[in-house]
mmCIF file of C-alpha atoms (C1' of nucleotides) in Angstrom:
data_model
loop_
_atom_site.group_PDB
_atom_site.id
_atom_site.type_symbol
_atom_site.label_atom_id
_atom_site.label_comp_id
_atom_site.label_asym_id
_atom_site.label_seq_id
_atom_site.Cartn_x
_atom_site.Cartn_y
_atom_site.Cartn_z
ATOM 1 C CA MET K 17 6.914 33.771 26.704
ATOM 2 C CA SER K 18 4.670 31.275 25.006
ATOM 3 C CA LYS K 19 3.737 33.916 22.496
ATOM 4 C CA LEU K 20 3.077 31.500 19.689
ATOM 5 C CA LEU K 21 1.098 29.080 21.793
ATOM 6 C CA GLU K 22 -1.147 31.888 23.009
ATOM 7 C CA LYS K 23 -1.608 33.413 19.604
ATOM 8 C CA ALA K 24 -2.360 30.065 18.039
ATOM 9 C CA GLU K 25 -4.855 29.230 20.760
ATOM 10 C CA GLU K 26 -6.667 32.469 20.097
ATOM 11 C CA ARG K 27 -6.772 31.920 16.364
ATOM 12 C CA LEU K 28 -8.073 28.412 16.815
ATOM 13 C CA ARG K 29 -10.821 29.625 19.091
ATOM 14 C CA ASP K 30 -11.817 32.280 16.570
ATOM 15 C CA GLN K 31 -12.095 29.793 13.731
ATOM 16 C CA GLY K 32 -13.708 26.968 15.628
ATOM 17 C CA GLY K 33 -10.505 24.945 15.343
ATOM 18 C CA ARG K 34 -9.414 22.484 18.001
ATOM 19 C CA MET K 35 -6.499 22.516 20.373
ATOM 20 C CA THR K 36 -5.277 18.967 20.247
ATOM 21 C CA ASN K 37 -2.404 17.481 22.215
ATOM 22 C CA GLN K 38 -0.394 17.226 19.026
ATOM 23 C CA ARG K 39 -0.826 20.880 18.237
ATOM 24 C CA ARG K 40 -0.115 21.977 21.776
ATOM 25 C CA LEU K 41 3.102 19.995 21.750
ATOM 26 C CA LEU K 42 4.252 21.352 18.395
ATOM 27 C CA PHE K 43 3.352 24.912 19.302
ATOM 28 C CA SER K 44 5.271 24.754 22.539
ATOM 29 C CA ILE K 45 8.338 23.239 20.924
ATOM 30 C CA LEU K 46 8.365 25.962 18.281
ATOM 31 C CA ASP K 47 7.795 28.518 20.970
ATOM 32 C CA THR K 48 10.836 27.727 23.025
ATOM 33 C CA LEU K 49 13.135 26.409 20.329
ATOM 34 C CA GLY K 50 15.468 29.141 19.219
ATOM 35 C CA GLU K 51 16.056 27.418 15.918
ATOM 36 C CA HIS K 52 14.757 26.905 12.423
ATOM 37 C CA PRO K 53 13.850 23.246 12.253
ATOM 38 C CA THR K 54 12.848 21.238 9.239
ATOM 39 C CA ALA K 55 9.587 19.321 9.514
ATOM 40 C CA GLU K 56 11.605 16.198 10.153
ATOM 41 C CA GLU K 57 13.639 17.780 12.945
ATOM 42 C CA LEU K 58 10.485 19.049 14.552
ATOM 43 C CA LEU K 59 9.005 15.562 14.416
ATOM 44 C CA LEU K 60 12.101 14.168 16.100
ATOM 45 C CA LEU K 61 11.806 16.683 18.909
ATOM 46 C CA ALA K 62 8.108 16.017 19.295
ATOM 47 C CA HIS K 63 8.700 12.280 19.446
ATOM 48 C CA GLN K 64 10.505 12.716 22.752
ATOM 49 C CA GLN K 65 7.130 13.480 24.249
ATOM 50 C CA ASP K 66 4.743 11.803 21.842
ATOM 51 C CA PRO K 67 6.226 9.000 19.785
ATOM 52 C CA GLU K 68 2.923 8.523 17.967
ATOM 53 C CA LEU K 69 2.903 11.964 16.392
ATOM 54 C CA ASN K 70 2.968 11.741 12.630
ATOM 55 C CA LEU K 71 4.910 13.669 9.998
ATOM 56 C CA SER K 72 1.753 14.663 8.184
ATOM 57 C CA THR K 73 0.438 16.239 11.356
ATOM 58 C CA VAL K 74 3.661 18.194 11.600
ATOM 59 C CA TYR K 75 3.285 19.447 8.042
ATOM 60 C CA ARG K 76 -0.389 20.228 8.464
ATOM 61 C CA THR K 77 0.304 22.155 11.642
ATOM 62 C CA LEU K 78 3.165 24.088 10.081
ATOM 63 C CA ARG K 79 1.094 24.960 7.030
ATOM 64 C CA TRP K 80 -1.695 26.177 9.200
ATOM 65 C CA LEU K 81 0.697 28.347 11.199
ATOM 66 C CA GLU K 82 2.064 29.661 7.932
ATOM 67 C CA SER K 83 -1.400 30.537 6.695
ATOM 68 C CA GLU K 84 -1.931 32.396 9.964
ATOM 69 C CA ASN K 85 1.370 34.195 9.545
ATOM 70 C CA LEU K 86 2.686 32.787 12.769
ATOM 71 C CA VAL K 87 5.511 30.914 11.081
ATOM 72 C CA SER K 88 7.351 31.410 7.841
ATOM 73 C CA SER K 89 9.383 29.016 5.774
ATOM 74 C CA ARG K 90 12.447 29.274 3.612
ATOM 75 C CA VAL K 91 14.938 27.049 1.848
ATOM 76 C CA PHE K 92 18.563 27.684 2.671
ATOM 77 C CA ALA K 93 21.451 26.666 0.463
ATOM 78 C CA GLU K 94 22.009 23.298 2.065
ATOM 79 C CA GLU K 95 22.710 19.898 0.663
ATOM 80 C CA ARG K 96 19.239 18.710 1.568
ATOM 81 C CA ARG K 97 16.791 21.172 0.156
ATOM 82 C CA GLN K 98 14.268 20.903 2.951
ATOM 83 C CA GLU K 99 12.145 23.793 4.046
ATOM 84 C CA ARG K 100 13.103 25.294 7.378
ATOM 85 C CA PHE K 101 10.436 26.838 9.522
ATOM 86 C CA ASP K 102 10.948 30.100 11.340
ATOM 87 C CA PRO K 103 8.736 30.581 14.377
ATOM 88 C CA ALA K 104 9.786 34.195 14.894
ATOM 89 C CA LEU K 105 6.635 36.218 14.872
ATOM 90 C CA PRO K 106 6.583 38.168 11.653
ATOM 91 C CA THR K 107 8.937 40.958 12.477
ATOM 92 C CA GLU K 108 11.287 41.704 9.638
ATOM 93 C CA HIS K 109 14.592 40.012 10.222
ATOM 94 C CA HIS K 110 17.386 38.324 8.344
ATOM 95 C CA HIS K 111 19.430 35.153 8.576
ATOM 96 C CA PHE K 112 22.977 33.970 8.710
ATOM 97 C CA MET K 113 23.654 30.275 8.277
ATOM 98 C CA CYS K 114 26.925 28.659 9.256
ATOM 99 C CA THR K 115 27.943 26.447 6.366
ATOM 100 C CA ASN K 116 29.819 24.236 8.775
ATOM 101 C CA CYS K 117 27.469 23.551 11.691
ATOM 102 C CA LYS K 118 24.252 24.773 10.003
ATOM 103 C CA ALA K 119 23.403 27.061 12.915
ATOM 104 C CA VAL K 120 21.101 29.890 11.949
ATOM 105 C CA ILE K 121 21.544 33.319 13.496
ATOM 106 C CA GLU K 122 18.916 35.985 13.062
ATOM 107 C CA PHE K 123 19.819 39.609 12.722
ATOM 108 C CA ASP K 124 18.293 42.993 11.987
ATOM 109 C CA SER K 125 19.478 45.599 9.568
ATOM 110 C CA GLU K 126 18.550 49.252 9.412
ATOM 111 C CA LEU K 127 20.084 49.428 5.963
ATOM 112 C CA PHE K 128 17.621 46.958 4.513
ATOM 113 C CA GLY K 129 14.934 49.613 4.323
ATOM 114 C CA VAL K 130 17.273 51.831 2.383
ATOM 115 C CA ILE K 131 17.982 49.041 -0.066
ATOM 116 C CA LYS K 132 14.289 48.368 -0.588
ATOM 117 C CA ASP K 133 13.523 52.029 -1.135
ATOM 118 C CA HIS K 134 16.400 52.350 -3.523
ATOM 119 C CA PHE K 135 15.239 49.388 -5.562
ATOM 120 C CA GLN K 136 11.693 50.696 -5.646
ATOM 121 C CA ASP K 137 12.783 54.071 -6.887
ATOM 122 C CA GLU K 138 15.121 52.729 -9.530
ATOM 123 C CA ASN K 139 12.590 50.241 -10.868
ATOM 124 C CA SER K 140 9.303 51.961 -10.151
ATOM 125 C CA ALA K 141 8.342 48.673 -8.554
ATOM 126 C CA LYS K 142 6.536 48.002 -5.309
ATOM 127 C CA VAL K 143 8.604 46.040 -2.806
ATOM 128 C CA VAL K 144 6.457 44.244 -0.285
ATOM 129 C CA THR K 145 8.834 41.997 1.552
ATOM 130 C CA GLY K 146 12.212 40.357 1.321
ATOM 131 C CA SER K 147 15.249 39.415 3.348
ATOM 132 C CA ILE K 148 18.947 38.937 3.480
ATOM 133 C CA VAL K 149 20.698 35.608 3.834
ATOM 134 C CA LEU K 150 24.368 35.368 4.695
ATOM 135 C CA TYR K 151 26.518 32.248 4.659
ATOM 136 C CA GLY K 152 29.858 31.699 6.291
ATOM 137 C CA LEU K 153 31.364 30.415 9.503
ATOM 138 C CA CYS K 154 29.805 31.219 12.840
ATOM 139 C CA SER K 155 32.011 32.416 15.649
ATOM 140 C CA ASP K 156 32.653 28.924 17.011
ATOM 141 C CA CYS K 157 33.436 27.286 13.718
ATOM 142 C CA HIS K 158 35.484 30.240 12.558
ATOM 143 C CA HIS K 159 37.727 30.152 15.593
ATOM 144 C CA ARG K 160 38.044 26.434 15.506
ATOM 145 C CA VAL K 161 39.446 26.833 11.995
ATOM 146 C CA ILE K 162 41.890 29.474 13.084
ATOM 147 C CA PHE K 163 43.235 27.409 15.951
ATOM 148 C CA LYS K 164 43.640 24.397 13.749
ATOM 149 C CA GLY K 165 45.994 26.395 11.607
ATOM 150 C CA SER K 166 46.164 25.412 7.987
ATOM 151 C CA LYS K 167 43.204 23.067 7.917
ATOM 152 C CA LEU K 168 40.686 24.185 5.356
ATOM 153 C CA LYS K 169 37.652 22.725 6.984
ATOM 154 C CA ALA K 170 36.322 23.119 10.489
ATOM 155 C CA ASP K 171 34.914 19.950 11.972
ATOM 156 C CA MET A 30 28.832 37.430 -25.648
ATOM 157 C CA SER A 31 28.620 33.697 -25.328
ATOM 158 C CA LYS A 32 30.628 33.986 -22.171
ATOM 159 C CA LEU A 33 29.225 30.866 -20.589
ATOM 160 C CA LEU A 34 29.577 28.742 -23.703
ATOM 161 C CA GLU A 35 33.205 29.752 -24.053
ATOM 162 C CA LYS A 36 34.035 29.257 -20.418
ATOM 163 C CA ALA A 37 32.334 25.895 -20.319
ATOM 164 C CA GLU A 38 34.131 24.776 -23.452
ATOM 165 C CA GLU A 39 37.437 25.668 -21.879
ATOM 166 C CA ARG A 40 36.665 23.845 -18.657
ATOM 167 C CA LEU A 41 35.571 20.786 -20.558
ATOM 168 C CA ARG A 42 38.774 20.748 -22.561
ATOM 169 C CA ASP A 43 40.839 21.053 -19.384
ATOM 170 C CA GLN A 44 39.117 18.116 -17.747
ATOM 171 C CA GLY A 45 38.890 15.859 -20.750
ATOM 172 C CA GLY A 46 35.128 16.327 -20.814
ATOM 173 C CA ARG A 47 33.142 16.291 -24.047
ATOM 174 C CA MET A 48 31.201 18.973 -25.823
ATOM 175 C CA THR A 49 28.049 17.207 -26.864
ATOM 176 C CA ASN A 50 25.175 18.664 -28.849
ATOM 177 C CA GLN A 51 23.023 18.571 -25.742
ATOM 178 C CA ARG A 52 25.505 20.539 -23.714
ATOM 179 C CA ARG A 53 26.124 23.049 -26.476
ATOM 180 C CA LEU A 54 22.397 23.654 -26.756
ATOM 181 C CA LEU A 55 21.884 24.072 -23.020
ATOM 182 C CA PHE A 56 24.909 26.325 -22.656
ATOM 183 C CA SER A 57 23.749 28.594 -25.432
ATOM 184 C CA ILE A 58 20.218 28.839 -24.102
ATOM 185 C CA LEU A 59 21.523 29.769 -20.670
ATOM 186 C CA ASP A 60 23.911 32.175 -22.273
ATOM 187 C CA THR A 61 21.341 34.280 -24.033
ATOM 188 C CA LEU A 62 18.377 33.796 -21.747
ATOM 189 C CA GLY A 63 18.078 36.724 -19.408
ATOM 190 C CA GLU A 64 16.117 34.681 -16.928
ATOM 191 C CA HIS A 65 16.328 32.221 -14.084
ATOM 192 C CA PRO A 66 14.765 29.055 -15.409
ATOM 193 C CA THR A 67 13.876 25.929 -13.524
ATOM 194 C CA ALA A 68 15.273 22.689 -14.908
ATOM 195 C CA GLU A 69 11.873 22.004 -16.397
ATOM 196 C CA GLU A 70 11.651 25.380 -18.119
ATOM 197 C CA LEU A 71 15.104 24.908 -19.535
ATOM 198 C CA LEU A 72 14.078 21.526 -20.895
ATOM 199 C CA LEU A 73 11.053 23.072 -22.564
ATOM 200 C CA LEU A 74 13.213 25.670 -24.252
ATOM 201 C CA ALA A 75 15.719 23.073 -25.326
ATOM 202 C CA HIS A 76 12.983 20.891 -26.777
ATOM 203 C CA GLN A 77 12.308 23.523 -29.412
ATOM 204 C CA GLN A 78 15.611 22.526 -30.941
ATOM 205 C CA ASP A 79 16.098 18.993 -29.664
ATOM 206 C CA PRO A 80 12.929 17.196 -28.618
ATOM 207 C CA GLU A 81 14.943 14.161 -27.542
ATOM 208 C CA LEU A 82 16.861 15.945 -24.835
ATOM 209 C CA ASN A 83 16.161 14.459 -21.444
ATOM 210 C CA LEU A 84 15.490 16.043 -18.058
ATOM 211 C CA SER A 85 18.300 14.105 -16.432
ATOM 212 C CA THR A 86 20.722 15.562 -18.932
ATOM 213 C CA VAL A 87 19.464 19.009 -18.012
ATOM 214 C CA TYR A 88 20.033 18.343 -14.333
ATOM 215 C CA ARG A 89 23.409 16.757 -14.913
ATOM 216 C CA THR A 90 24.507 19.704 -17.025
ATOM 217 C CA LEU A 91 23.262 22.247 -14.505
ATOM 218 C CA ARG A 92 24.962 20.438 -11.636
ATOM 219 C CA TRP A 93 28.192 20.359 -13.551
ATOM 220 C CA LEU A 94 27.943 24.086 -14.280
ATOM 221 C CA GLU A 95 27.250 24.637 -10.609
ATOM 222 C CA SER A 96 30.301 22.664 -9.587
ATOM 223 C CA GLU A 97 32.319 24.810 -11.980
ATOM 224 C CA ASN A 98 30.808 27.952 -10.489
ATOM 225 C CA LEU A 99 29.356 28.983 -13.803
ATOM 226 C CA VAL A 100 25.790 28.804 -12.573
ATOM 227 C CA SER A 101 24.211 29.083 -9.166
ATOM 228 C CA SER A 102 20.872 27.903 -7.891
ATOM 229 C CA ARG A 103 18.339 29.174 -5.392
ATOM 230 C CA VAL A 104 14.791 28.489 -4.298
ATOM 231 C CA PHE A 105 12.494 31.485 -4.336
ATOM 232 C CA ALA A 106 9.305 31.734 -2.299
ATOM 233 C CA GLU A 107 7.032 30.321 -4.986
ATOM 234 C CA GLU A 108 4.199 27.851 -4.857
ATOM 235 C CA ARG A 109 6.282 25.218 -6.601
ATOM 236 C CA ARG A 110 9.515 24.935 -4.712
ATOM 237 C CA GLN A 111 11.685 24.229 -7.697
ATOM 238 C CA GLU A 112 15.266 25.363 -7.903
ATOM 239 C CA ARG A 113 15.913 28.229 -10.272
ATOM 240 C CA PHE A 114 19.232 28.443 -12.011
ATOM 241 C CA ASP A 115 21.110 31.690 -12.395
ATOM 242 C CA PRO A 116 23.528 31.772 -15.285
ATOM 243 C CA ALA A 117 25.028 35.112 -14.273
ATOM 244 C CA LEU A 118 28.725 34.567 -13.910
ATOM 245 C CA PRO A 119 29.510 34.673 -10.226
ATOM 246 C CA THR A 120 29.523 38.361 -9.605
ATOM 247 C CA GLU A 121 27.770 39.265 -6.408
ATOM 248 C CA HIS A 122 24.233 40.361 -7.148
ATOM 249 C CA HIS A 123 20.775 40.229 -5.678
ATOM 250 C CA HIS A 124 17.254 39.381 -6.808
ATOM 251 C CA PHE A 125 13.813 40.826 -6.894
ATOM 252 C CA MET A 126 10.940 38.530 -7.811
ATOM 253 C CA CYS A 127 7.560 39.825 -8.864
ATOM 254 C CA THR A 128 4.994 37.846 -6.912
ATOM 255 C CA ASN A 129 2.506 38.387 -9.694
ATOM 256 C CA CYS A 130 4.306 37.556 -12.949
ATOM 257 C CA LYS A 131 7.314 35.763 -11.368
ATOM 258 C CA ALA A 132 9.781 37.901 -13.298
ATOM 259 C CA VAL A 133 13.186 38.068 -11.659
ATOM 260 C CA ILE A 134 15.180 41.282 -11.727
ATOM 261 C CA GLU A 135 18.804 41.332 -10.685
ATOM 262 C CA PHE A 136 20.304 44.259 -8.878
ATOM 263 C CA ASP A 137 23.471 45.365 -7.141
ATOM 264 C CA SER A 138 23.834 46.981 -3.767
ATOM 265 C CA GLU A 139 26.796 48.865 -2.366
ATOM 266 C CA LEU A 140 25.244 48.622 1.068
ATOM 267 C CA PHE A 141 25.415 44.858 1.122
ATOM 268 C CA GLY A 142 29.112 44.940 1.940
ATOM 269 C CA VAL A 143 28.406 47.189 4.884
ATOM 270 C CA ILE A 144 25.780 44.771 6.151
ATOM 271 C CA LYS A 145 28.146 41.830 5.865
ATOM 272 C CA ASP A 146 30.929 43.670 7.641
ATOM 273 C CA HIS A 147 28.577 44.772 10.338
ATOM 274 C CA PHE A 148 27.340 41.240 10.932
ATOM 275 C CA GLN A 149 30.901 39.912 11.008
ATOM 276 C CA ASP A 150 31.977 42.430 13.577
ATOM 277 C CA GLU A 151 28.964 41.954 15.818
ATOM 278 C CA ASN A 152 29.195 38.174 15.764
ATOM 279 C CA SER A 153 32.910 37.589 15.279
ATOM 280 C CA ALA A 154 31.839 35.343 12.436
ATOM 281 C CA LYS A 155 33.272 35.003 8.962
ATOM 282 C CA VAL A 156 30.801 35.872 6.226
ATOM 283 C CA VAL A 157 31.702 34.260 2.929
ATOM 284 C CA THR A 158 28.718 34.901 0.744
ATOM 285 C CA GLY A 159 25.047 35.762 0.786
ATOM 286 C CA SER A 160 22.415 37.761 -0.975
ATOM 287 C CA ILE A 161 19.269 39.770 -0.782
ATOM 288 C CA VAL A 162 15.911 38.689 -2.132
ATOM 289 C CA LEU A 163 13.041 41.117 -2.490
ATOM 290 C CA TYR A 164 9.433 40.307 -3.341
ATOM 291 C CA GLY A 165 6.750 42.636 -4.597
ATOM 292 C CA LEU A 166 5.239 43.880 -7.808
ATOM 293 C CA CYS A 167 7.404 44.733 -10.770
ATOM 294 C CA SER A 168 6.844 47.984 -12.581
ATOM 295 C CA ASP A 169 4.379 46.501 -15.065
ATOM 296 C CA CYS A 170 2.293 44.605 -12.550
ATOM 297 C CA HIS A 171 2.399 47.464 -10.088
ATOM 298 C CA HIS A 172 1.034 49.945 -12.582
ATOM 299 C CA ARG A 173 -1.545 47.549 -13.860
ATOM 300 C CA VAL A 174 -2.862 47.386 -10.305
ATOM 301 C CA ILE A 175 -2.944 51.134 -9.980
ATOM 302 C CA PHE A 176 -4.856 51.606 -13.195
ATOM 303 C CA LYS A 177 -7.322 48.946 -12.245
ATOM 304 C CA GLY A 178 -8.169 50.998 -9.223
ATOM 305 C CA SER A 179 -9.358 49.082 -6.231
ATOM 306 C CA LYS A 180 -8.598 45.578 -7.441
ATOM 307 C CA LEU A 181 -6.305 43.805 -5.065
ATOM 308 C CA LYS A 182 -4.679 41.519 -7.537
ATOM 309 C CA ALA A 183 -2.942 42.326 -10.776
ATOM 310 C CA ASP A 184 -3.582 39.809 -13.507
ATOM 311 C "C1'" DG T 28 -23.229 13.946 19.022
ATOM 312 C "C1'" DT T 29 -20.891 16.189 15.391
ATOM 313 C "C1'" DG T 30 -17.499 17.746 12.753
ATOM 314 C "C1'" DT T 31 -12.426 18.707 13.076
ATOM 315 C "C1'" DA T 32 -7.835 16.643 13.408
ATOM 316 C "C1'" DT T 33 -5.070 12.597 13.318
ATOM 317 C "C1'" DG T 34 -2.536 8.424 11.619
ATOM 318 C "C1'" DC T 35 -1.586 5.708 8.006
ATOM 319 C "C1'" DA T 36 -0.700 4.597 3.473
ATOM 320 C "C1'" DA T 37 -0.661 6.032 -1.002
ATOM 321 C "C1'" DA T 38 0.276 9.531 -4.284
ATOM 322 C "C1'" DG T 39 2.418 13.826 -5.930
ATOM 323 C "C1'" DT T 40 6.567 16.639 -6.991
ATOM 324 C "C1'" DT T 41 11.196 17.484 -7.730
ATOM 325 C "C1'" DT T 42 15.779 15.629 -8.219
ATOM 326 C "C1'" DT T 43 19.120 11.772 -8.523
ATOM 327 C "C1'" DT T 44 21.026 7.378 -10.035
ATOM 328 C "C1'" DG T 45 22.070 2.732 -12.419
ATOM 329 C "C1'" DC T 46 22.728 0.821 -16.551
ATOM 330 C "C1'" DA T 47 22.802 -0.238 -21.405
ATOM 331 C "C1'" DT T 48 23.752 2.378 -25.435
ATOM 332 C "C1'" DT T 49 25.541 6.200 -28.092
ATOM 333 C "C1'" DC T 50 28.876 9.241 -29.506
ATOM 334 C "C1'" DG T 51 32.887 12.640 -29.205
ATOM 335 C "C1'" DA T 52 37.807 12.914 -29.242
ATOM 336 C "C1'" DT C 23 38.661 2.683 -30.124
ATOM 337 C "C1'" DC C 24 37.120 3.613 -25.608
ATOM 338 C "C1'" DG C 25 35.711 6.180 -22.017
ATOM 339 C "C1'" DA C 26 32.501 9.999 -21.159
ATOM 340 C "C1'" DA C 27 27.668 11.456 -21.764
ATOM 341 C "C1'" DT C 28 22.979 10.340 -22.810
ATOM 342 C "C1'" DG C 29 18.224 8.391 -22.406
ATOM 343 C "C1'" DC C 30 15.330 5.752 -19.977
ATOM 344 C "C1'" DA C 31 13.306 3.908 -16.096
ATOM 345 C "C1'" DA C 32 13.501 3.289 -11.452
ATOM 346 C "C1'" DA C 33 14.542 5.208 -7.022
ATOM 347 C "C1'" DA C 34 15.202 8.758 -3.696
ATOM 348 C "C1'" DA C 35 13.911 12.837 -1.141
ATOM 349 C "C1'" DC C 36 10.467 15.847 0.342
ATOM 350 C "C1'" DT C 37 5.609 17.122 0.829
ATOM 351 C "C1'" DT C 38 0.630 16.473 0.225
ATOM 352 C "C1'" DT C 39 -3.758 14.006 0.262
ATOM 353 C "C1'" DG C 40 -7.755 10.510 0.902
ATOM 354 C "C1'" DC C 41 -9.956 8.071 4.045
ATOM 355 C "C1'" DA C 42 -11.299 5.647 8.224
ATOM 356 C "C1'" DT C 43 -10.847 6.468 13.086
ATOM 357 C "C1'" DA C 44 -10.302 9.241 17.213
ATOM 358 C "C1'" DC C 45 -11.188 13.018 19.876
ATOM 359 C "C1'" DA C 46 -12.214 18.119 21.187
ATOM 360 C "C1'" DC C 47 -15.934 20.917 21.924
#
DNA sequence: GTGTATGCAAAGTTTTTGCATTCGA
DNA sequence: TCGAATGCAAAAACTTTGCATACAC
């Protein structure tokens, strides 16, 4: 546990950066949160412990983590086009987002490598990275729809 | 050819909408352009023929096309997080973006269906849509790097 | 003590909206 | 004619930045 906090601490030490209370708080939230928060959502969570913490600190911290490859960001197909930050240490993985409740589920795929290789071969290109995004209804929302019968929309 | 222009014309007729010069121009650019322009890029192209055309008209037209499922939008991992609009009629397809020259290449994958099914089964979820995005160097940029020997960055 | 990080406010970017005017059917 | 679409300007939504202050080392 506390992988990100530890890693970040180490990186800070190496670069002569400083471990502030704000950073420690943000790191630990990201560490234990099994989600993909927007900057705003992260601020909200942080405010439970430090109501003074500022949005720009959140962004600066996230950008630093990004530059250290400890966090990555992506924009899902949501109404609000905010970046969502993924604290999973950079192992290759993919995402499913429930279009109803916005939950994000991560998953792995052995076939992804095959797809990359295939594209490379066909296009004599060099694929470096990439990922899959799926949209649909998560288990909960899907079953809620079924039980409600003919309703088109889960709630 | 002119698939999008025709389709859009039909939809407009059905809804009592109007085929203006601005719309005709934008439709035909999207129709023949084999790319994924941002709203701004589309405006620039349109300005070659109608310098009066306004950015809000571009957005309004793109949003209408989106609502008609004649265009879709996505945000790639670029410095500027602008939406890019994909005029491909809604057949399932995927994207590769060259991180050097920003070219977008579309591709199909038979394995994608397998991945979706697999995710559905494992999570008892309902997958509705989704896609793959790959990043790397396109053929041209890749080979330019090779020929330049040890240089890390293609230009 | 010194220089890094923070908070705040202002600015930057991208997209949307209100409204008077224009224009297609 | 008359209602839908446009242009313009202003606002909204999201993110970044400058600067004075605070604080970690």
